[in-house]
PDB file of C-alpha atoms in Angstrom:
ATOM      1  CA  ASP A 576    -120.091 195.339  57.835  1.00  0.00           C
ATOM      2  CA  ALA A 577    -119.333 194.006  54.388  1.00  0.00           C
ATOM      3  CA  MET A 578    -122.446 193.828  52.231  1.00  0.00           C
ATOM      4  CA  VAL A 579    -120.989 192.238  49.097  1.00  0.00           C
ATOM      5  CA  ILE A 580    -118.292 189.714  49.855  1.00  0.00           C
ATOM      6  CA  GLN A 581    -115.997 188.132  47.327  1.00  0.00           C
ATOM      7  CA  ASN A 582    -113.735 185.154  47.908  1.00  0.00           C
ATOM      8  CA  PRO A 583    -110.950 184.730  47.415  1.00  0.00           C
ATOM      9  CA  ARG A 584    -109.517 188.232  47.023  1.00  0.00           C
ATOM     10  CA  TYR A 585    -106.630 186.839  45.002  1.00  0.00           C
ATOM     11  CA  GLN A 586    -106.734 183.693  42.900  1.00  0.00           C
ATOM     12  CA  VAL A 587    -103.957 182.117  40.879  1.00  0.00           C
ATOM     13  CA  THR A 588    -104.835 179.404  38.399  1.00  0.00           C
ATOM     14  CA  GLN A 589    -103.031 177.596  35.639  1.00  0.00           C
ATOM     15  CA  PHE A 590    -103.774 177.998  31.973  1.00  0.00           C
ATOM     16  CA  GLY A 591    -106.747 175.766  31.155  1.00  0.00           C
ATOM     17  CA  LYS A 592    -107.501 174.793  34.763  1.00  0.00           C
ATOM     18  CA  PRO A 593    -111.102 175.520  35.762  1.00  0.00           C
ATOM     19  CA  VAL A 594    -111.582 178.102  38.457  1.00  0.00           C
ATOM     20  CA  THR A 595    -114.580 179.332  40.447  1.00  0.00           C
ATOM     21  CA  LEU A 596    -114.958 182.731  42.041  1.00  0.00           C
ATOM     22  CA  SER A 597    -117.628 183.334  44.628  1.00  0.00           C
ATOM     23  CA  CYS A 598    -119.759 186.245  45.716  1.00  0.00           C
ATOM     24  CA  SER A 599    -122.217 186.591  48.554  1.00  0.00           C
ATOM     25  CA  GLN A 600    -124.454 189.430  49.660  1.00  0.00           C
ATOM     26  CA  THR A 601    -126.226 190.371  52.857  1.00  0.00           C
ATOM     27  CA  LEU A 602    -128.502 192.935  51.202  1.00  0.00           C
ATOM     28  CA  ASN A 603    -131.162 190.513  49.961  1.00  0.00           C
ATOM     29  CA  HIS A 604    -131.006 192.217  46.580  1.00  0.00           C
ATOM     30  CA  ASN A 605    -132.766 190.735  43.585  1.00  0.00           C
ATOM     31  CA  VAL A 606    -130.025 191.362  41.053  1.00  0.00           C
ATOM     32  CA  MET A 607    -126.448 190.117  41.059  1.00  0.00           C
ATOM     33  CA  TYR A 608    -123.875 191.067  38.434  1.00  0.00           C
ATOM     34  CA  TRP A 609    -120.440 189.880  37.368  1.00  0.00           C
ATOM     35  CA  TYR A 610    -118.049 192.330  35.766  1.00  0.00           C
ATOM     36  CA  GLN A 611    -114.589 191.868  34.356  1.00  0.00           C
ATOM     37  CA  GLN A 612    -112.159 194.747  34.787  1.00  0.00           C
ATOM     38  CA  LYS A 613    -108.759 194.789  33.148  1.00  0.00           C
ATOM     39  CA  SER A 614    -106.001 197.156  34.111  1.00  0.00           C
ATOM     40  CA  SER A 615    -106.812 200.827  33.530  1.00  0.00           C
ATOM     41  CA  GLN A 616    -110.156 199.968  31.970  1.00  0.00           C
ATOM     42  CA  ALA A 617    -113.774 200.346  32.975  1.00  0.00           C
ATOM     43  CA  PRO A 618    -115.719 197.382  34.348  1.00  0.00           C
ATOM     44  CA  LYS A 619    -117.297 195.272  31.602  1.00  0.00           C
ATOM     45  CA  LEU A 620    -120.520 193.435  32.336  1.00  0.00           C
ATOM     46  CA  LEU A 621    -120.340 189.676  31.732  1.00  0.00           C
ATOM     47  CA  PHE A 622    -123.818 188.648  32.902  1.00  0.00           C
ATOM     48  CA  HIS A 623    -126.356 189.148  35.607  1.00  0.00           C
ATOM     49  CA  TYR A 624    -129.147 187.366  37.438  1.00  0.00           C
ATOM     50  CA  TYR A 625    -132.483 188.930  38.182  1.00  0.00           C
ATOM     51  CA  ASP A 626    -133.617 186.545  40.881  1.00  0.00           C
ATOM     52  CA  LYS A 627    -133.159 183.195  39.099  1.00  0.00           C
ATOM     53  CA  ASP A 628    -133.307 184.587  35.569  1.00  0.00           C
ATOM     54  CA  PHE A 629    -129.904 184.531  33.920  1.00  0.00           C
ATOM     55  CA  ASN A 630    -128.996 187.274  31.449  1.00  0.00           C
ATOM     56  CA  ASN A 631    -125.845 186.827  29.416  1.00  0.00           C
ATOM     57  CA  GLU A 632    -124.171 189.670  27.558  1.00  0.00           C
ATOM     58  CA  ALA A 633    -123.856 188.976  23.831  1.00  0.00           C
ATOM     59  CA  ASP A 634    -120.083 189.296  23.804  1.00  0.00           C
ATOM     60  CA  THR A 635    -119.368 187.225  26.915  1.00  0.00           C
ATOM     61  CA  PRO A 636    -117.288 184.203  25.891  1.00  0.00           C
ATOM     62  CA  ASP A 637    -118.782 180.727  26.406  1.00  0.00           C
ATOM     63  CA  ASN A 638    -115.803 180.030  28.644  1.00  0.00           C
ATOM     64  CA  PHE A 639    -117.551 182.063  31.347  1.00  0.00           C
ATOM     65  CA  GLN A 640    -120.502 180.593  33.192  1.00  0.00           C
ATOM     66  CA  SER A 641    -122.430 181.568  36.277  1.00  0.00           C
ATOM     67  CA  ARG A 642    -124.577 179.958  38.922  1.00  0.00           C
ATOM     68  CA  ARG A 643    -126.892 181.460  41.504  1.00  0.00           C
ATOM     69  CA  PRO A 644    -128.067 178.711  43.861  1.00  0.00           C
ATOM     70  CA  ASN A 645    -129.928 181.124  46.150  1.00  0.00           C
ATOM     71  CA  THR A 646    -130.502 184.841  46.716  1.00  0.00           C
ATOM     72  CA  SER A 647    -127.304 185.326  48.658  1.00  0.00           C
ATOM     73  CA  PHE A 648    -124.724 183.551  46.538  1.00  0.00           C
ATOM     74  CA  CYS A 649    -123.501 183.807  42.980  1.00  0.00           C
ATOM     75  CA  PHE A 650    -120.551 182.038  41.359  1.00  0.00           C
ATOM     76  CA  LEU A 651    -118.427 182.764  38.322  1.00  0.00           C
ATOM     77  CA  ASP A 652    -116.977 179.694  36.648  1.00  0.00           C
ATOM     78  CA  ILE A 653    -114.196 180.001  34.105  1.00  0.00           C
ATOM     79  CA  ARG A 654    -114.000 176.645  32.408  1.00  0.00           C
ATOM     80  CA  SER A 655    -110.635 176.959  30.690  1.00  0.00           C
ATOM     81  CA  PRO A 656    -108.849 180.144  31.703  1.00  0.00           C
ATOM     82  CA  GLY A 657    -106.575 181.729  29.152  1.00  0.00           C
ATOM     83  CA  LEU A 658    -103.871 184.304  29.741  1.00  0.00           C
ATOM     84  CA  GLY A 659    -106.286 186.952  28.475  1.00  0.00           C
ATOM     85  CA  ASP A 660    -108.711 186.183  31.289  1.00  0.00           C
ATOM     86  CA  ALA A 661    -106.367 187.597  33.900  1.00  0.00           C
ATOM     87  CA  ALA A 662    -108.279 190.512  35.371  1.00  0.00           C
ATOM     88  CA  MET A 663    -110.155 191.818  38.373  1.00  0.00           C
ATOM     89  CA  TYR A 664    -113.595 190.220  38.647  1.00  0.00           C
ATOM     90  CA  LEU A 665    -116.185 192.347  40.367  1.00  0.00           C
ATOM     91  CA  CYS A 666    -119.471 191.217  41.781  1.00  0.00           C
ATOM     92  CA  ALA A 667    -122.241 193.742  42.300  1.00  0.00           C
ATOM     93  CA  THR A 668    -125.820 193.708  43.513  1.00  0.00           C
ATOM     94  CA  SER A 669    -128.817 195.969  43.138  1.00  0.00           C
ATOM     95  CA  ARG A 670    -132.306 195.936  44.524  1.00  0.00           C
ATOM     96  CA  ASP A 671    -133.838 196.215  41.099  1.00  0.00           C
ATOM     97  CA  HIS A 672    -132.896 196.361  37.437  1.00  0.00           C
ATOM     98  CA  HIS A 673    -133.240 200.014  36.697  1.00  0.00           C
ATOM     99  CA  ALA A 674    -132.275 203.258  38.346  1.00  0.00           C
ATOM    100  CA  SER A 675    -131.037 201.285  41.270  1.00  0.00           C
ATOM    101  CA  GLU A 676    -127.648 201.753  42.855  1.00  0.00           C
ATOM    102  CA  GLN A 677    -125.248 198.897  42.319  1.00  0.00           C
ATOM    103  CA  TYR A 678    -123.169 197.863  45.304  1.00  0.00           C
ATOM    104  CA  PHE A 679    -119.802 196.408  44.400  1.00  0.00           C
ATOM    105  CA  GLY A 680    -117.695 193.890  46.221  1.00  0.00           C
ATOM    106  CA  PRO A 681    -113.939 194.320  46.649  1.00  0.00           C
ATOM    107  CA  GLY A 682    -113.196 192.119  43.643  1.00  0.00           C
ATOM    108  CA  THR A 683    -111.125 189.003  43.038  1.00  0.00           C
ATOM    109  CA  ARG A 684    -107.816 189.500  41.260  1.00  0.00           C
ATOM    110  CA  LEU A 685    -107.297 186.499  38.958  1.00  0.00           C
ATOM    111  CA  THR A 686    -103.844 185.590  37.726  1.00  0.00           C
ATOM    112  CA  VAL A 687    -103.389 182.931  35.043  1.00  0.00           C
ATOM    113  CA  THR A 688     -99.992 181.268  34.835  1.00  0.00           C
TER     114      THR A 688
ATOM    115  CA  GLY B1096    -124.822 202.176  20.372  1.00  0.00           C
ATOM    116  CA  GLU B1097    -124.554 203.027  23.995  1.00  0.00           C
ATOM    117  CA  SER B1098    -121.266 204.508  25.035  1.00  0.00           C
ATOM    118  CA  VAL B1099    -119.971 206.782  27.694  1.00  0.00           C
ATOM    119  CA  GLY B1100    -116.666 208.575  27.450  1.00  0.00           C
ATOM    120  CA  LEU B1101    -114.592 210.982  29.442  1.00  0.00           C
ATOM    121  CA  HIS B1102    -112.803 214.093  28.341  1.00  0.00           C
ATOM    122  CA  LEU B1103    -109.610 213.634  30.377  1.00  0.00           C
ATOM    123  CA  PRO B1104    -107.926 210.445  31.535  1.00  0.00           C
ATOM    124  CA  THR B1105    -106.042 212.179  34.366  1.00  0.00           C
ATOM    125  CA  LEU B1106    -106.598 215.180  36.593  1.00  0.00           C
ATOM    126  CA  SER B1107    -104.182 216.601  39.116  1.00  0.00           C
ATOM    127  CA  VAL B1108    -105.284 219.161  41.719  1.00  0.00           C
ATOM    128  CA  GLN B1109    -103.928 220.761  44.865  1.00  0.00           C
ATOM    129  CA  GLU B1110    -105.396 219.795  48.197  1.00  0.00           C
ATOM    130  CA  GLY B1111    -108.183 222.180  49.081  1.00  0.00           C
ATOM    131  CA  ASP B1112    -108.996 223.095  45.490  1.00  0.00           C
ATOM    132  CA  ASN B1113    -112.240 222.144  43.814  1.00  0.00           C
ATOM    133  CA  SER B1114    -112.160 219.336  41.241  1.00  0.00           C
ATOM    134  CA  ILE B1115    -114.341 218.961  38.201  1.00  0.00           C
ATOM    135  CA  ILE B1116    -114.474 215.655  36.368  1.00  0.00           C
ATOM    136  CA  ASN B1117    -116.341 215.558  33.083  1.00  0.00           C
ATOM    137  CA  CYS B1118    -118.146 212.868  31.176  1.00  0.00           C
ATOM    138  CA  ALA B1119    -119.850 212.789  27.780  1.00  0.00           C
ATOM    139  CA  TYR B1120    -122.512 210.256  26.913  1.00  0.00           C
ATOM    140  CA  SER B1121    -124.031 209.397  23.579  1.00  0.00           C
ATOM    141  CA  ASN B1122    -127.318 207.660  24.360  1.00  0.00           C
ATOM    142  CA  SER B1123    -130.009 210.300  24.577  1.00  0.00           C
ATOM    143  CA  ALA B1124    -132.380 207.642  25.932  1.00  0.00           C
ATOM    144  CA  SER B1125    -130.303 207.182  29.076  1.00  0.00           C
ATOM    145  CA  ASP B1126    -132.271 208.277  32.093  1.00  0.00           C
ATOM    146  CA  TYR B1127    -130.089 207.350  35.032  1.00  0.00           C
ATOM    147  CA  PHE B1128    -126.491 208.332  35.689  1.00  0.00           C
ATOM    148  CA  ILE B1129    -124.070 207.394  38.434  1.00  0.00           C
ATOM    149  CA  TRP B1130    -120.615 208.434  39.533  1.00  0.00           C
ATOM    150  CA  TYR B1131    -118.368 205.812  41.101  1.00  0.00           C
ATOM    151  CA  LYS B1132    -115.035 206.171  42.875  1.00  0.00           C
ATOM    152  CA  GLN B1133    -112.565 203.329  42.656  1.00  0.00           C
ATOM    153  CA  GLU B1134    -109.472 203.250  44.821  1.00  0.00           C
ATOM    154  CA  SER B1135    -106.564 201.063  43.888  1.00  0.00           C
ATOM    155  CA  GLY B1136    -107.292 197.371  44.467  1.00  0.00           C
ATOM    156  CA  LYS B1137    -110.895 197.981  45.523  1.00  0.00           C
ATOM    157  CA  GLY B1138    -114.310 197.748  43.942  1.00  0.00           C
ATOM    158  CA  PRO B1139    -116.141 200.850  42.695  1.00  0.00           C
ATOM    159  CA  GLN B1140    -117.880 202.817  45.399  1.00  0.00           C
ATOM    160  CA  PHE B1141    -121.088 204.735  44.752  1.00  0.00           C
ATOM    161  CA  ILE B1142    -120.727 208.498  45.079  1.00  0.00           C
ATOM    162  CA  ILE B1143    -123.880 210.073  43.724  1.00  0.00           C
ATOM    163  CA  ASP B1144    -126.559 209.492  41.127  1.00  0.00           C
ATOM    164  CA  ILE B1145    -128.945 211.630  39.124  1.00  0.00           C
ATOM    165  CA  ARG B1146    -132.019 210.949  37.047  1.00  0.00           C
ATOM    166  CA  SER B1147    -132.679 212.562  33.707  1.00  0.00           C
ATOM    167  CA  ASN B1148    -135.518 214.691  35.067  1.00  0.00           C
ATOM    168  CA  MET B1149    -132.982 216.608  37.145  1.00  0.00           C
ATOM    169  CA  ASP B1150    -130.078 218.833  36.154  1.00  0.00           C
ATOM    170  CA  LYS B1151    -128.290 219.078  39.476  1.00  0.00           C
ATOM    171  CA  ARG B1152    -127.947 217.043  42.610  1.00  0.00           C
ATOM    172  CA  GLN B1153    -125.813 217.705  45.652  1.00  0.00           C
ATOM    173  CA  GLY B1154    -124.269 215.416  48.190  1.00  0.00           C
ATOM    174  CA  GLN B1155    -121.681 215.880  50.856  1.00  0.00           C
ATOM    175  CA  ARG B1156    -118.874 217.834  49.139  1.00  0.00           C
ATOM    176  CA  VAL B1157    -119.990 216.502  45.755  1.00  0.00           C
ATOM    177  CA  THR B1158    -122.308 217.883  43.104  1.00  0.00           C
ATOM    178  CA  VAL B1159    -123.392 216.209  39.896  1.00  0.00           C
ATOM    179  CA  LEU B1160    -124.554 218.309  36.967  1.00  0.00           C
ATOM    180  CA  LEU B1161    -126.440 216.913  34.008  1.00  0.00           C
ATOM    181  CA  ASN B1162    -126.790 218.794  30.743  1.00  0.00           C
ATOM    182  CA  LYS B1163    -129.054 216.766  28.506  1.00  0.00           C
ATOM    183  CA  THR B1164    -128.833 219.255  25.655  1.00  0.00           C
ATOM    184  CA  VAL B1165    -125.172 218.482  25.069  1.00  0.00           C
ATOM    185  CA  LYS B1166    -125.224 215.054  26.781  1.00  0.00           C
ATOM    186  CA  HIS B1167    -122.706 216.035  29.375  1.00  0.00           C
ATOM    187  CA  LEU B1168    -122.302 214.946  32.969  1.00  0.00           C
ATOM    188  CA  SER B1169    -119.893 216.383  35.500  1.00  0.00           C
ATOM    189  CA  LEU B1170    -118.813 215.657  39.043  1.00  0.00           C
ATOM    190  CA  GLN B1171    -117.652 218.511  41.220  1.00  0.00           C
ATOM    191  CA  ILE B1172    -115.731 217.773  44.392  1.00  0.00           C
ATOM    192  CA  ALA B1173    -115.368 220.663  46.808  1.00  0.00           C
ATOM    193  CA  ALA B1174    -112.232 221.157  48.894  1.00  0.00           C
ATOM    194  CA  THR B1175    -110.521 218.105  47.447  1.00  0.00           C
ATOM    195  CA  GLN B1176    -108.642 215.977  49.964  1.00  0.00           C
ATOM    196  CA  PRO B1177    -105.861 213.400  49.546  1.00  0.00           C
ATOM    197  CA  GLY B1178    -108.424 210.694  50.286  1.00  0.00           C
ATOM    198  CA  ASP B1179    -110.267 211.717  47.129  1.00  0.00           C
ATOM    199  CA  SER B1180    -107.406 210.397  44.991  1.00  0.00           C
ATOM    200  CA  ALA B1181    -108.874 207.562  42.940  1.00  0.00           C
ATOM    201  CA  VAL B1182    -110.258 206.715  39.521  1.00  0.00           C
ATOM    202  CA  TYR B1183    -113.699 208.141  38.904  1.00  0.00           C
ATOM    203  CA  PHE B1184    -116.134 206.485  36.537  1.00  0.00           C
ATOM    204  CA  CYS B1185    -119.374 207.827  35.213  1.00  0.00           C
ATOM    205  CA  ALA B1186    -121.988 205.311  34.173  1.00  0.00           C
ATOM    206  CA  GLU B1187    -125.274 205.583  32.352  1.00  0.00           C
ATOM    207  CA  GLN B1188    -128.335 203.434  32.142  1.00  0.00           C
ATOM    208  CA  GLY B1189    -131.045 203.558  29.543  1.00  0.00           C
ATOM    209  CA  GLY B1190    -133.554 201.236  27.965  1.00  0.00           C
ATOM    210  CA  SER B1191    -131.279 198.215  27.937  1.00  0.00           C
ATOM    211  CA  GLU B1192    -131.107 198.285  31.759  1.00  0.00           C
ATOM    212  CA  LYS B1193    -127.375 197.725  31.471  1.00  0.00           C
ATOM    213  CA  LEU B1194    -125.069 200.089  33.306  1.00  0.00           C
ATOM    214  CA  VAL B1195    -122.493 201.350  30.797  1.00  0.00           C
ATOM    215  CA  PHE B1196    -119.290 202.695  32.276  1.00  0.00           C
ATOM    216  CA  GLY B1197    -117.083 205.420  30.893  1.00  0.00           C
ATOM    217  CA  LYS B1198    -113.339 205.030  30.620  1.00  0.00           C
ATOM    218  CA  GLY B1199    -112.459 206.610  33.962  1.00  0.00           C
ATOM    219  CA  THR B1200    -110.532 209.670  35.114  1.00  0.00           C
ATOM    220  CA  LYS B1201    -107.660 209.276  37.531  1.00  0.00           C
ATOM    221  CA  LEU B1202    -107.714 212.061  40.098  1.00  0.00           C
ATOM    222  CA  THR B1203    -104.489 212.844  41.934  1.00  0.00           C
ATOM    223  CA  VAL B1204    -104.588 215.244  44.875  1.00  0.00           C
ATOM    224  CA  ASN B1205    -101.270 216.876  45.669  1.00  0.00           C
ATOM    225  CA  PRO B1206    -100.625 217.938  49.288  1.00  0.00           C
TER     226      PRO B1206
END
């Protein structure tokens, strides 16, 4: 059974048109993460939530926002997608902050036209 | 700053051989290390982890070795199978709590 679910798996949006990616988890984990992964590169952390506490990475553009309405769901909002935002977006969860395995979802492949 | 790198971007092995994937890290304060496997079009999948108070940990067909003296991490896969073909990432975690990924090594298993 899927533990970290991401929808949609593929998303096409137009340049400048807001888009929302969603992630849900059945693990009841405290921490949820959003990563951006471009082709042939390692995942890059954008931000994470520890419960309701939001933690933004210093180099994450303001164009990227996140919401976590409850334990199970977390959303990634891209307010004005640019061509450079085309990437795989990975959601992950972990029970705790440190020394705790992160479980990744299958990712959403975002294309910007 | 924190950074994790890999020695080789690609590795090609014959089916049945053992594979060794290497990783160098720079943050001596890192105390938790993970290896992930990522198949094409999928999210990273946990393989094995190790804490800094250990130098070796074994799983099913996989072994992780940690050498803190030279800040080196390796993943050994025994009897490599075609299904092991993927990109392998090492990742480290230290005081910042952030998981820092290395660049990845693409493993190709030839039948």
